[in-house]
PDB file of C-alpha atoms in Angstrom:
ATOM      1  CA  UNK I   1       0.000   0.000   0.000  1.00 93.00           C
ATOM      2  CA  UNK I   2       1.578   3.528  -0.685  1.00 97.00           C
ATOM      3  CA  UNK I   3       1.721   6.329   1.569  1.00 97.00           C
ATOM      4  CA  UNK I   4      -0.389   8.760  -0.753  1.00 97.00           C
ATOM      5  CA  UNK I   5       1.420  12.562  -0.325  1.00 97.00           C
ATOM      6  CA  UNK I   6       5.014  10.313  -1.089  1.00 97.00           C
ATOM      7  CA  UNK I   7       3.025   9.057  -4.361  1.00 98.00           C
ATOM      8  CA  UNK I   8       1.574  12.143  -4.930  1.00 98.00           C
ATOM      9  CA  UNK I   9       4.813  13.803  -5.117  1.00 98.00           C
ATOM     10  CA  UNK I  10       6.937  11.593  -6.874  1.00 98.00           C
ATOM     11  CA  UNK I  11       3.982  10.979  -9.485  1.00 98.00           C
ATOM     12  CA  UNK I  12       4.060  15.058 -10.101  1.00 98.00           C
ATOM     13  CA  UNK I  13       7.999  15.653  -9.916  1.00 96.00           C
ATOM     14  CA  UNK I  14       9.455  17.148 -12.795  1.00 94.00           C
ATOM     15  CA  UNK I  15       5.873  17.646 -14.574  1.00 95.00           C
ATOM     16  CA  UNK I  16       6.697  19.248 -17.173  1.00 91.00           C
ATOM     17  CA  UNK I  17       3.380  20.892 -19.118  1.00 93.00           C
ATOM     18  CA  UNK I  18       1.608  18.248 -17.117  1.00 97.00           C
ATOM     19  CA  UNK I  19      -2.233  20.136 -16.101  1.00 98.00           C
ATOM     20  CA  UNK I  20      -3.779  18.812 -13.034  1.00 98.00           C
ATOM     21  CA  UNK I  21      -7.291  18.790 -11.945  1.00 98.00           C
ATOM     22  CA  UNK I  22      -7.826  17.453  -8.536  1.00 98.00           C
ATOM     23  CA  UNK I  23     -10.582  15.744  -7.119  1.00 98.00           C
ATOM     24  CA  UNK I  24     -12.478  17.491  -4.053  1.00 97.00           C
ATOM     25  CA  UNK I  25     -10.773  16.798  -0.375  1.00 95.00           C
ATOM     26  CA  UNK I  26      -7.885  14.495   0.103  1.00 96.00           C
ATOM     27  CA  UNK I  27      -6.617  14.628  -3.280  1.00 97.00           C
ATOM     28  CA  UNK I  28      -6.987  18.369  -3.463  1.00 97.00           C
ATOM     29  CA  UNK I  29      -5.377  18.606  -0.559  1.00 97.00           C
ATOM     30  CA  UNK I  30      -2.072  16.106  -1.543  1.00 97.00           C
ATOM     31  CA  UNK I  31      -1.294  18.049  -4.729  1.00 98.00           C
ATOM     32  CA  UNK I  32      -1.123  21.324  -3.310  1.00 98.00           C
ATOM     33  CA  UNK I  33       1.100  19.702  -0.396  1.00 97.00           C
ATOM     34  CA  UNK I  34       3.365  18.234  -3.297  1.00 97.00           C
ATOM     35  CA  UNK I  35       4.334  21.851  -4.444  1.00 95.00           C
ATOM     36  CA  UNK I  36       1.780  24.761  -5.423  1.00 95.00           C
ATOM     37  CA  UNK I  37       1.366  25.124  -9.160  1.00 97.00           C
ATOM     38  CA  UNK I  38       0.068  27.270 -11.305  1.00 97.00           C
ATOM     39  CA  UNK I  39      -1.178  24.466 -13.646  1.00 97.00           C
ATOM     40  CA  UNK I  40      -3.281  22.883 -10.649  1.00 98.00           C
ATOM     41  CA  UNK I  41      -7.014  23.138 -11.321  1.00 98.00           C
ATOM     42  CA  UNK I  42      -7.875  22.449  -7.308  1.00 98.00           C
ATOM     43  CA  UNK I  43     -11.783  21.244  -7.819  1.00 98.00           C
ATOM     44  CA  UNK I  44     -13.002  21.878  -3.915  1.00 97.00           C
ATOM     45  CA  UNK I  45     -16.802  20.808  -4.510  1.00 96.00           C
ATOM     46  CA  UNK I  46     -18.392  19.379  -8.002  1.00 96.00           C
ATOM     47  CA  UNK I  47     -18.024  15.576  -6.301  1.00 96.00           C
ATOM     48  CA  UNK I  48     -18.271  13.383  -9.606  1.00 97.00           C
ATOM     49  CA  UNK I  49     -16.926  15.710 -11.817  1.00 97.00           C
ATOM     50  CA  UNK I  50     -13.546  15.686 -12.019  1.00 98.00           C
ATOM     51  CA  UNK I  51     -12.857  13.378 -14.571  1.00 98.00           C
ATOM     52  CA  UNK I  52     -15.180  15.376 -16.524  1.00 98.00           C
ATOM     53  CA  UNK I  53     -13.799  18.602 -16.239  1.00 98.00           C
ATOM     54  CA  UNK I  54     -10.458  16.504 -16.414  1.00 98.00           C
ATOM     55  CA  UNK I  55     -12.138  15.183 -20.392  1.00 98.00           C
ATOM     56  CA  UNK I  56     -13.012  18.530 -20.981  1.00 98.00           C
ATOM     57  CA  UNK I  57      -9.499  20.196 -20.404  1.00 98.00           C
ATOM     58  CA  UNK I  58      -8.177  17.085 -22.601  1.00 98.00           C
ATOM     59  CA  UNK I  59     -10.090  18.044 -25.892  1.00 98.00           C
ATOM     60  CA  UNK I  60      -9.281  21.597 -25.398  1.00 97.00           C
ATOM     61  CA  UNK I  61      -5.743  21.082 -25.309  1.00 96.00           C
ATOM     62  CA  UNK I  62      -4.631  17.921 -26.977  1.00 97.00           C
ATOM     63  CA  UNK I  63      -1.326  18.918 -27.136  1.00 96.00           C
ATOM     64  CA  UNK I  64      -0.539  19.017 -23.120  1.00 97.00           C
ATOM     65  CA  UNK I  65      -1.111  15.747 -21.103  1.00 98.00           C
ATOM     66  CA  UNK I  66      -3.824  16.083 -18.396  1.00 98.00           C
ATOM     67  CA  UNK I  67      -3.758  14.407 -14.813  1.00 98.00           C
ATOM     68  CA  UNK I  68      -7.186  13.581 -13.315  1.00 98.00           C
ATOM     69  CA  UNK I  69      -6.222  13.401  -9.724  1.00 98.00           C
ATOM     70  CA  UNK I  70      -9.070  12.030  -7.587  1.00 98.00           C
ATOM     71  CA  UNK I  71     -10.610   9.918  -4.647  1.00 98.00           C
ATOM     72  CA  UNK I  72     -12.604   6.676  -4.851  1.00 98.00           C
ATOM     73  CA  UNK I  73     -15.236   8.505  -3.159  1.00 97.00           C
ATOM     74  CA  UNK I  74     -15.274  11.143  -5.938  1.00 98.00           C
ATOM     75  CA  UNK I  75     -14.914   8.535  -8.778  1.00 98.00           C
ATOM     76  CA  UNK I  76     -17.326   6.456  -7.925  1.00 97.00           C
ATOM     77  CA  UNK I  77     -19.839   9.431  -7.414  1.00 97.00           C
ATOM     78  CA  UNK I  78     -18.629   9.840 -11.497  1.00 97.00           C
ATOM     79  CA  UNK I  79     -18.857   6.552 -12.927  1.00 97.00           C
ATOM     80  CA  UNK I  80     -20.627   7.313 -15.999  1.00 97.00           C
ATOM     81  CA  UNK I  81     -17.756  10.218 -17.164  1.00 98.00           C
ATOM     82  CA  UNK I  82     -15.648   6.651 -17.659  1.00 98.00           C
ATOM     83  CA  UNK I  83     -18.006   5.202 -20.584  1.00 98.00           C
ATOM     84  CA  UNK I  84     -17.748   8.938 -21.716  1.00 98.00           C
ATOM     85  CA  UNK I  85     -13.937   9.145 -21.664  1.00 98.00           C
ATOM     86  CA  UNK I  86     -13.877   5.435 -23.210  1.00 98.00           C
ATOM     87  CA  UNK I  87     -15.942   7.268 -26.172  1.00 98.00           C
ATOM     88  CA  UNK I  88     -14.144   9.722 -26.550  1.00 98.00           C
ATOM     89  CA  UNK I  89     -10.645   8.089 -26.139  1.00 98.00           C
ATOM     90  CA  UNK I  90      -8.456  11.324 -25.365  1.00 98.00           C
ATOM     91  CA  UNK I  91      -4.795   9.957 -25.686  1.00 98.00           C
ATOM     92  CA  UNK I  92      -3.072  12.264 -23.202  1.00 98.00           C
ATOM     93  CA  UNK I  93      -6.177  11.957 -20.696  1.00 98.00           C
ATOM     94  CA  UNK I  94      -5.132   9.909 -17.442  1.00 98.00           C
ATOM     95  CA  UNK I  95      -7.177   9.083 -14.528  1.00 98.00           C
ATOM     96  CA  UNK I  96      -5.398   8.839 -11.208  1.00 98.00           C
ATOM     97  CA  UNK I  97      -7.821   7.137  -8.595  1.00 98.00           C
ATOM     98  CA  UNK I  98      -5.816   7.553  -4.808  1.00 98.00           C
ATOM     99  CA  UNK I  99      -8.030   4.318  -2.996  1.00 98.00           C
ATOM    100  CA  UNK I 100      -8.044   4.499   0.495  1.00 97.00           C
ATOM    101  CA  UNK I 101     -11.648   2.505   0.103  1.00 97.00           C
ATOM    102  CA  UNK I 102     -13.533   5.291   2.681  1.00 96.00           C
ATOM    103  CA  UNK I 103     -15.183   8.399   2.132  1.00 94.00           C
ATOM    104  CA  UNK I 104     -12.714  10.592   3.734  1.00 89.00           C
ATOM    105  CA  UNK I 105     -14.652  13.959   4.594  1.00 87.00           C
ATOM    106  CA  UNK I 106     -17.520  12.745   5.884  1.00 90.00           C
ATOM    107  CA  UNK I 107     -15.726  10.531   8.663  1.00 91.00           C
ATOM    108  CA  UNK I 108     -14.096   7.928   7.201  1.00 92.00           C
ATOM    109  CA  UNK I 109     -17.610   5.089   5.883  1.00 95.00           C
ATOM    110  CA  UNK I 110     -15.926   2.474   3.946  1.00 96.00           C
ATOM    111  CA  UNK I 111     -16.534   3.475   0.314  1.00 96.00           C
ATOM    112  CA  UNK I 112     -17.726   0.305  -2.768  1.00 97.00           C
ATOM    113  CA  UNK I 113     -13.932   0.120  -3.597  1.00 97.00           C
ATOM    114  CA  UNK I 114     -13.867  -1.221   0.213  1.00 96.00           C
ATOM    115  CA  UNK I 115     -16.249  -3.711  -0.598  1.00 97.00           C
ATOM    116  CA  UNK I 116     -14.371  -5.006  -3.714  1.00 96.00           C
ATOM    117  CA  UNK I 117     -15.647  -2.745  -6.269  1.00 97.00           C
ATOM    118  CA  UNK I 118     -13.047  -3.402  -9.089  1.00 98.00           C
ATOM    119  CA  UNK I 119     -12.593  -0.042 -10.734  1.00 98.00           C
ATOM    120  CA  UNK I 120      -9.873  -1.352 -13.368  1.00 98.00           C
ATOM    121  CA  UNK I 121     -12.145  -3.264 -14.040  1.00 98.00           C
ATOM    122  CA  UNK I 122     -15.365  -0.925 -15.230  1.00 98.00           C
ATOM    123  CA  UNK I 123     -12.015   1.380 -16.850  1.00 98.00           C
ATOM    124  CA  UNK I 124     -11.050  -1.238 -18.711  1.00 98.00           C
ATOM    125  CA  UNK I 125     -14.922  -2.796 -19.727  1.00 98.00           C
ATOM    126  CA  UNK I 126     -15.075   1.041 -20.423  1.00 98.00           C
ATOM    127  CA  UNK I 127     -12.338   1.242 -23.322  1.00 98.00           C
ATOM    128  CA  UNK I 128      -9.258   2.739 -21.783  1.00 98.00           C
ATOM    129  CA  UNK I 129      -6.061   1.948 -23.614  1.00 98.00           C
ATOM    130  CA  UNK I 130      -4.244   1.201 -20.246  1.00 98.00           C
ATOM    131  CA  UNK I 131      -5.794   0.663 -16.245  1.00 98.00           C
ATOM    132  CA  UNK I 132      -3.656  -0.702 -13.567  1.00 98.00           C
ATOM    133  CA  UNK I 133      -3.787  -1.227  -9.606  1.00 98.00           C
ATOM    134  CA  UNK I 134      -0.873  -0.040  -8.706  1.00 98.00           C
ATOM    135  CA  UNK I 135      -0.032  -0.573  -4.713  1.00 97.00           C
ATOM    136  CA  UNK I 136       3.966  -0.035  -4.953  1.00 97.00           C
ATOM    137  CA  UNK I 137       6.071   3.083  -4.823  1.00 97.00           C
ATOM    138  CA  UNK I 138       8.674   0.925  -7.305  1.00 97.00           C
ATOM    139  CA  UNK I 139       6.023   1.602  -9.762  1.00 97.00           C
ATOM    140  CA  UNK I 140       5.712   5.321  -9.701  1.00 97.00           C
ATOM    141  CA  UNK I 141       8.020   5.903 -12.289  1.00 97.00           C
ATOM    142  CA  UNK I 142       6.461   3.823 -14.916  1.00 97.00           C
ATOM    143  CA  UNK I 143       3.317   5.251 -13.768  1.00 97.00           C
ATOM    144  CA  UNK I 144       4.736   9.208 -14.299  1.00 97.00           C
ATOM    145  CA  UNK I 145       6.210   8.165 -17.261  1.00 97.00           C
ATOM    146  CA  UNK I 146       2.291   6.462 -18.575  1.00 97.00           C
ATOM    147  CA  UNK I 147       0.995  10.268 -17.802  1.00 97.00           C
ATOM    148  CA  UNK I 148       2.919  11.678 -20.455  1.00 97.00           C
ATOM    149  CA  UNK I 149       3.330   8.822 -23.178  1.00 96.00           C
ATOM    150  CA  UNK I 150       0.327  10.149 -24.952  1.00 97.00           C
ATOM    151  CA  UNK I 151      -1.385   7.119 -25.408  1.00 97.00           C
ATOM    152  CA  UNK I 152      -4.052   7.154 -23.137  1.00 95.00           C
ATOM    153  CA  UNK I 153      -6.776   7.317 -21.787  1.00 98.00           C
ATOM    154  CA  UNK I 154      -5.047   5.812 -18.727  1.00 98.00           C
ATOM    155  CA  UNK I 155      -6.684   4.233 -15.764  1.00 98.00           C
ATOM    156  CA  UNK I 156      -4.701   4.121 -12.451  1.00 98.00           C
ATOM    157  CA  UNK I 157      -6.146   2.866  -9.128  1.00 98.00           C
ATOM    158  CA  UNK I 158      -3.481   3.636  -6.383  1.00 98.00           C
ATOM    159  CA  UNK I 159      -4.098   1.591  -3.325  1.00 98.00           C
ATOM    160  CA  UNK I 160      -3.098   3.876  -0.549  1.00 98.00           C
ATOM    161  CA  UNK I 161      -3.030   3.748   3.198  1.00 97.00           C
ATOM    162  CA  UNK I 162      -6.003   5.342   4.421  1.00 96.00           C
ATOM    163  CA  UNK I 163      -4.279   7.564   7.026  1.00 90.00           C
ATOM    164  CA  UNK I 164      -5.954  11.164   8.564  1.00 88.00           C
ATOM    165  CA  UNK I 165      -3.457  13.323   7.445  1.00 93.00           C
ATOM    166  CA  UNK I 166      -2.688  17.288   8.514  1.00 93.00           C
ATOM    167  CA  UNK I 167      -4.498  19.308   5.994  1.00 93.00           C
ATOM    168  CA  UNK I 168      -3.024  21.397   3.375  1.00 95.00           C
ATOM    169  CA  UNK I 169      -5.169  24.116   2.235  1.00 96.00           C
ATOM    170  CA  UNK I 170      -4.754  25.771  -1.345  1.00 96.00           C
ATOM    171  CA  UNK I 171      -6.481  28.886  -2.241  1.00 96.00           C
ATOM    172  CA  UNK I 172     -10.637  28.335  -2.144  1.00 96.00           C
ATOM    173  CA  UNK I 173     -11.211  31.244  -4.648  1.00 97.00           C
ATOM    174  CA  UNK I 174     -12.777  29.642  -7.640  1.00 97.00           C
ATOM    175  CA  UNK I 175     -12.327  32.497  -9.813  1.00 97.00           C
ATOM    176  CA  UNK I 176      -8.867  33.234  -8.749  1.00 97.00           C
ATOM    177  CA  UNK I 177      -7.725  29.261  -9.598  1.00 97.00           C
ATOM    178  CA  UNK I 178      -9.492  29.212 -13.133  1.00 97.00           C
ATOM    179  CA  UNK I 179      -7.690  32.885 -14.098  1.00 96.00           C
ATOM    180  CA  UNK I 180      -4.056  31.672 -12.727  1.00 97.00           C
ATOM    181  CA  UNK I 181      -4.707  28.699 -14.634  1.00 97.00           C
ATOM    182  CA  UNK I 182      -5.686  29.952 -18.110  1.00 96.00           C
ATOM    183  CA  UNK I 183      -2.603  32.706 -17.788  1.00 96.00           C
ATOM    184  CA  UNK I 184      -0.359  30.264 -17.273  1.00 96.00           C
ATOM    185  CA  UNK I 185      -1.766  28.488 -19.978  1.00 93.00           C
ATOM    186  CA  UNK I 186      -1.612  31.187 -21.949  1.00 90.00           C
ATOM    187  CA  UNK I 187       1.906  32.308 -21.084  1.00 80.00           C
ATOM    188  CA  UNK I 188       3.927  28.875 -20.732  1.00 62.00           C
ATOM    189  CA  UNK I 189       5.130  27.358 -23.968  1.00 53.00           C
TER     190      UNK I 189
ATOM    191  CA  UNK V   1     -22.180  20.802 -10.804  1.00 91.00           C
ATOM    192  CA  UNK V   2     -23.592  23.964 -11.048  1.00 94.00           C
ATOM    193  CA  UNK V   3     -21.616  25.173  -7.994  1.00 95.00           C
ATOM    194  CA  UNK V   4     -18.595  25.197 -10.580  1.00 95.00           C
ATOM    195  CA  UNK V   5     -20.183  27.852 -13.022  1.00 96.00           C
ATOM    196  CA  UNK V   6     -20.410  30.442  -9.871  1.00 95.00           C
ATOM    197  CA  UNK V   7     -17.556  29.846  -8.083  1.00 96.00           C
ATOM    198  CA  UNK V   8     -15.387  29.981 -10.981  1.00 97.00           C
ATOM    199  CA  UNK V   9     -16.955  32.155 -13.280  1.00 96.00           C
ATOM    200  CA  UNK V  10     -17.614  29.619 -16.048  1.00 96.00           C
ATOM    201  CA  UNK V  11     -19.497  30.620 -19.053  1.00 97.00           C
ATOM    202  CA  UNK V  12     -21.864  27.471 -19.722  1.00 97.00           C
ATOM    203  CA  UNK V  13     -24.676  26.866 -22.447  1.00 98.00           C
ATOM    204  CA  UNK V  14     -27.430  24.249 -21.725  1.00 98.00           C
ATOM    205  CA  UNK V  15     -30.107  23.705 -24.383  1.00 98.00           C
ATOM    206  CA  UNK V  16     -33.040  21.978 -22.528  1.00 97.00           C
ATOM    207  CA  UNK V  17     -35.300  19.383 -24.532  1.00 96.00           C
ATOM    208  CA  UNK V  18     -38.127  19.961 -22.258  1.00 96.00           C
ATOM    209  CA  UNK V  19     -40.589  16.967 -21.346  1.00 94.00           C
ATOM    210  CA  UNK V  20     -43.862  16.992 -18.812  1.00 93.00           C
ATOM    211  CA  UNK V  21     -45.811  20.294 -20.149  1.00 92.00           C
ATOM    212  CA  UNK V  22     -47.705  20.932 -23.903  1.00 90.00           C
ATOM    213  CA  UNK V  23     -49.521  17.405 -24.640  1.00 89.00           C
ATOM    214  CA  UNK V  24     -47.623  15.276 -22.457  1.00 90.00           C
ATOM    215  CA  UNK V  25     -48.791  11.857 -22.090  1.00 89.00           C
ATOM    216  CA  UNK V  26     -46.666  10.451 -19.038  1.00 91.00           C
ATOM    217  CA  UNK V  27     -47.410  11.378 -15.746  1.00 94.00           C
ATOM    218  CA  UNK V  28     -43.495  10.870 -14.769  1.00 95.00           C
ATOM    219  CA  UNK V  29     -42.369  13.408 -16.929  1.00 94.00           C
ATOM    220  CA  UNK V  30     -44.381  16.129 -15.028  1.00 95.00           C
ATOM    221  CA  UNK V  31     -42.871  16.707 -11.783  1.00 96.00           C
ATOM    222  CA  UNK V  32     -39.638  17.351 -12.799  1.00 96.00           C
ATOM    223  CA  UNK V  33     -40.457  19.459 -16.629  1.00 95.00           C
ATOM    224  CA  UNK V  34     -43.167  21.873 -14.502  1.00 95.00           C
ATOM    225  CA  UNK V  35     -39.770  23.093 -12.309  1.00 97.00           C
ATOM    226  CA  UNK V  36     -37.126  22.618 -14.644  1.00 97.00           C
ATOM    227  CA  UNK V  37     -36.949  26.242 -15.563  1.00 97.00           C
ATOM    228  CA  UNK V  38     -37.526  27.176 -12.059  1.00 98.00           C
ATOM    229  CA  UNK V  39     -34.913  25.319 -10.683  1.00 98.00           C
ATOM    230  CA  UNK V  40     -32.654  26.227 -13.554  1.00 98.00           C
ATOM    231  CA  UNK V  41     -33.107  29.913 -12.232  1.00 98.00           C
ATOM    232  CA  UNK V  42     -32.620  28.750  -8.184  1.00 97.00           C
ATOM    233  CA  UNK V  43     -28.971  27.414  -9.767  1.00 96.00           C
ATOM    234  CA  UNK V  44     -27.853  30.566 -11.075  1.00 96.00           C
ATOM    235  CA  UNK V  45     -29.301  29.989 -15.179  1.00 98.00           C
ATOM    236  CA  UNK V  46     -30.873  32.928 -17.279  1.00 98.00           C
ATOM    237  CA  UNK V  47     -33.362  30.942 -18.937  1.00 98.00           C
ATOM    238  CA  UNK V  48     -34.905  31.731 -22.341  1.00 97.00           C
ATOM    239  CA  UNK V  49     -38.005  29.289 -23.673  1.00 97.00           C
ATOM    240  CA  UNK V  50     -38.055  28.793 -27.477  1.00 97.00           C
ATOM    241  CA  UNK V  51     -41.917  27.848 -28.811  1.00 95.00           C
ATOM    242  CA  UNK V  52     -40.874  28.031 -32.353  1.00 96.00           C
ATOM    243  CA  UNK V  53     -38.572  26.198 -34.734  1.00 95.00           C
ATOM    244  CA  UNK V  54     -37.831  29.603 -36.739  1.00 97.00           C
ATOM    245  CA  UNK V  55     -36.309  31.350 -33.291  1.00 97.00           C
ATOM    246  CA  UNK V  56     -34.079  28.644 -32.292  1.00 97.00           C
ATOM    247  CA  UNK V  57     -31.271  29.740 -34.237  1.00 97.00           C
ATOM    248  CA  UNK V  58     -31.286  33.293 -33.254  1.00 97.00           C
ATOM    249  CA  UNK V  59     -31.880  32.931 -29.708  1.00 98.00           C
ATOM    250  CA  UNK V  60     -28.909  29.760 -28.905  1.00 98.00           C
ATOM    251  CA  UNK V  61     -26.807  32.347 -30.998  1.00 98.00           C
ATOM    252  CA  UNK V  62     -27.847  35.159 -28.568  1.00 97.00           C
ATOM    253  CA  UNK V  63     -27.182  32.988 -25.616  1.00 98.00           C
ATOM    254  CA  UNK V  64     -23.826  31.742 -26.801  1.00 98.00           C
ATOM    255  CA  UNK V  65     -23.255  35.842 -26.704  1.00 97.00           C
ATOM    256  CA  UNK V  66     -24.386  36.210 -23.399  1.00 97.00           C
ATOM    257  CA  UNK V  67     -22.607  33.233 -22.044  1.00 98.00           C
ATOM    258  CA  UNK V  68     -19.338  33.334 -23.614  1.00 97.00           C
ATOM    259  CA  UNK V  69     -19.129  37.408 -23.430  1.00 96.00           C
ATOM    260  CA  UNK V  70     -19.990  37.310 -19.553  1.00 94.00           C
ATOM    261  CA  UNK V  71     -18.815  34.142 -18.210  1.00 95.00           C
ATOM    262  CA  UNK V  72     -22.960  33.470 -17.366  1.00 97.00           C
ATOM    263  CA  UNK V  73     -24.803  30.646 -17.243  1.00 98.00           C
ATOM    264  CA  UNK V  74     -27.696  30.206 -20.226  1.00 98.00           C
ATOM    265  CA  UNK V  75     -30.133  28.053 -20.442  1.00 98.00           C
ATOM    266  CA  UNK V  76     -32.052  27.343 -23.858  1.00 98.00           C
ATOM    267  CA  UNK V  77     -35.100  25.462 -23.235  1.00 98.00           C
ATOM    268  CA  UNK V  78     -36.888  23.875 -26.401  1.00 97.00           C
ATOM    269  CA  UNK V  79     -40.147  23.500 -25.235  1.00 96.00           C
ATOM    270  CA  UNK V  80     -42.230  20.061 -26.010  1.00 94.00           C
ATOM    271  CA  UNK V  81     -44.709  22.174 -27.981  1.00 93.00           C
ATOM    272  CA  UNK V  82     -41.687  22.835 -30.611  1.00 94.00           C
ATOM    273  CA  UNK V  83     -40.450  19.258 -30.468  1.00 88.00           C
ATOM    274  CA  UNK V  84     -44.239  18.359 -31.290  1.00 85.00           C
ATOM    275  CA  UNK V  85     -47.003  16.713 -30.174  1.00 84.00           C
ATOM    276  CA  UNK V  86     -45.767  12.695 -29.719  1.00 80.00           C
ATOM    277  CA  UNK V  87     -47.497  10.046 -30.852  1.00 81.00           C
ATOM    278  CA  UNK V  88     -48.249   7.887 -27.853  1.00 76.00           C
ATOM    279  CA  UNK V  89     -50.521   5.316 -29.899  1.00 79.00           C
ATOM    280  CA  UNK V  90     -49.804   3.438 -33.189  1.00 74.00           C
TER     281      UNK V  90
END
């Protein structure tokens, strides 16, 4: 099982043009504690729709690889955006699911992952080029190195430990994410 | 969802194909068409009916303005009258 902020980290070092949407709660709060970037779309509500705002960001810029950073919780509230994403088969789309198997925020109820709820499974029954369980750190590389190949949509369920960590708050302003975001899309490259 | 287009300032287009009002023949489909432009304007949606097939064009071309020029939230409903009366019996 991984420790997820040592995943986190390692799966965002050296990103490159890498754009990152995160997934309300844990996941939010793991990117921002792996280094604040400008290229970090922090979602902090909209639970199921990260991997469609994720999608979305893909077709608009299929040039740049796009990270889908999320929770079981929030993925399984989104199960449907999967069949979409199969459809639409975005090659530098990837789907990062960090599985602690409980629902984090609300105090910790086991979530259907918990209960055996195979989501490589439905990824891969839903068309993705690549989905993988991935509980090792000795696979983090080949996992980074998936996010940027291009040949997506990739599937990844991380199997982390599902510890209370300290919190680490990015900035809540909606408008003030989306705006940093766009400049620096604008601007980088 | 909707939360997204206020707190960030997202310009979103929605065109509604609306069910439960003009010659509706299933009692399920009422509930839920009789608020759906209500509710569109409780999340935040301008809402703009179109009755006739000649005004669709200009008005989803005047909401796309609105939208996209003001980072607002439109909401095109196509009523069942335009879609036309169904045929519930063959």
């Amino acid at each position: 099982m991984l420790e997820r902020r040592q995943f986190v980290t390692r799966l965002l070092a050296n990103r490159e043009d890498l754009l990152v949407v995160t997934g309300l709660g844990s996941p939010t709060y793991d990117v921002a504690a792996s280094g604040e970037h400008p290229l970090n779309f922090y979602l902090w509500g909209a639970m199921g729709g990260a991997a469609m705002v994720g999608l979305g960001l893909a077709l608009a810029q299929p040039n740049r690889p796009v990270a889908v950073i999320t929770g079981d919780g929030e993925a399984l509230m989104g199960l449907g955006s999967l069949a979409t994403i199969g459809v639409k088969q975005p090659k530098n789309l990837s789907i990062v699911v960090l599985d602690n198997g409980h629902y984090g925020e609300t105090g910790m109820q086991p979530s259907h992952t918990k209960a055996g709820v195979d989501l490589v499974a439905v990824a891969t029954a839903c068309l993705f080029q690549h989905a993988a369980l991935v509980a090792d750190l000795k696979r983090v590389d080949d996992t980074r190195a998936l996010l940027h190949s291009g040949r997506g949509p990739n599937f990844i369920q991380a199997t982390v430990k599902a510890d209370d960590l300290p919190r680490v708050l990015p900035n809540r302003d909606g408008h003030a994410i989306k705006d940093r975001f766009m400049q620096a899309l604008r601007t980088e490259r | 969802m909707f939360s997204l287009l206020r707190t960030c300032g997202f310009p979103c287009v929605i065109l509604v194909t609306m069910r439960g009002e003009f010659a509706e023949f299933n009692p399920w489909q009422v509930p839920m068409g009789s608020i759906t432009e209500t509710s569109l304007k409780l999340c935040g949606f301008l809402t703009y009916r179109v009755d006739a097939a000649e005004e669709v064009d200009e008005i989803v071309d005047a909401g796309c303005d609105m939208a996209f020029s003001g980072n607002l939230a439109v909401a095109i409903l196509l009523s069942q009258r335009l879609i036309g009366r169904k045929v519930w019996s063959r």
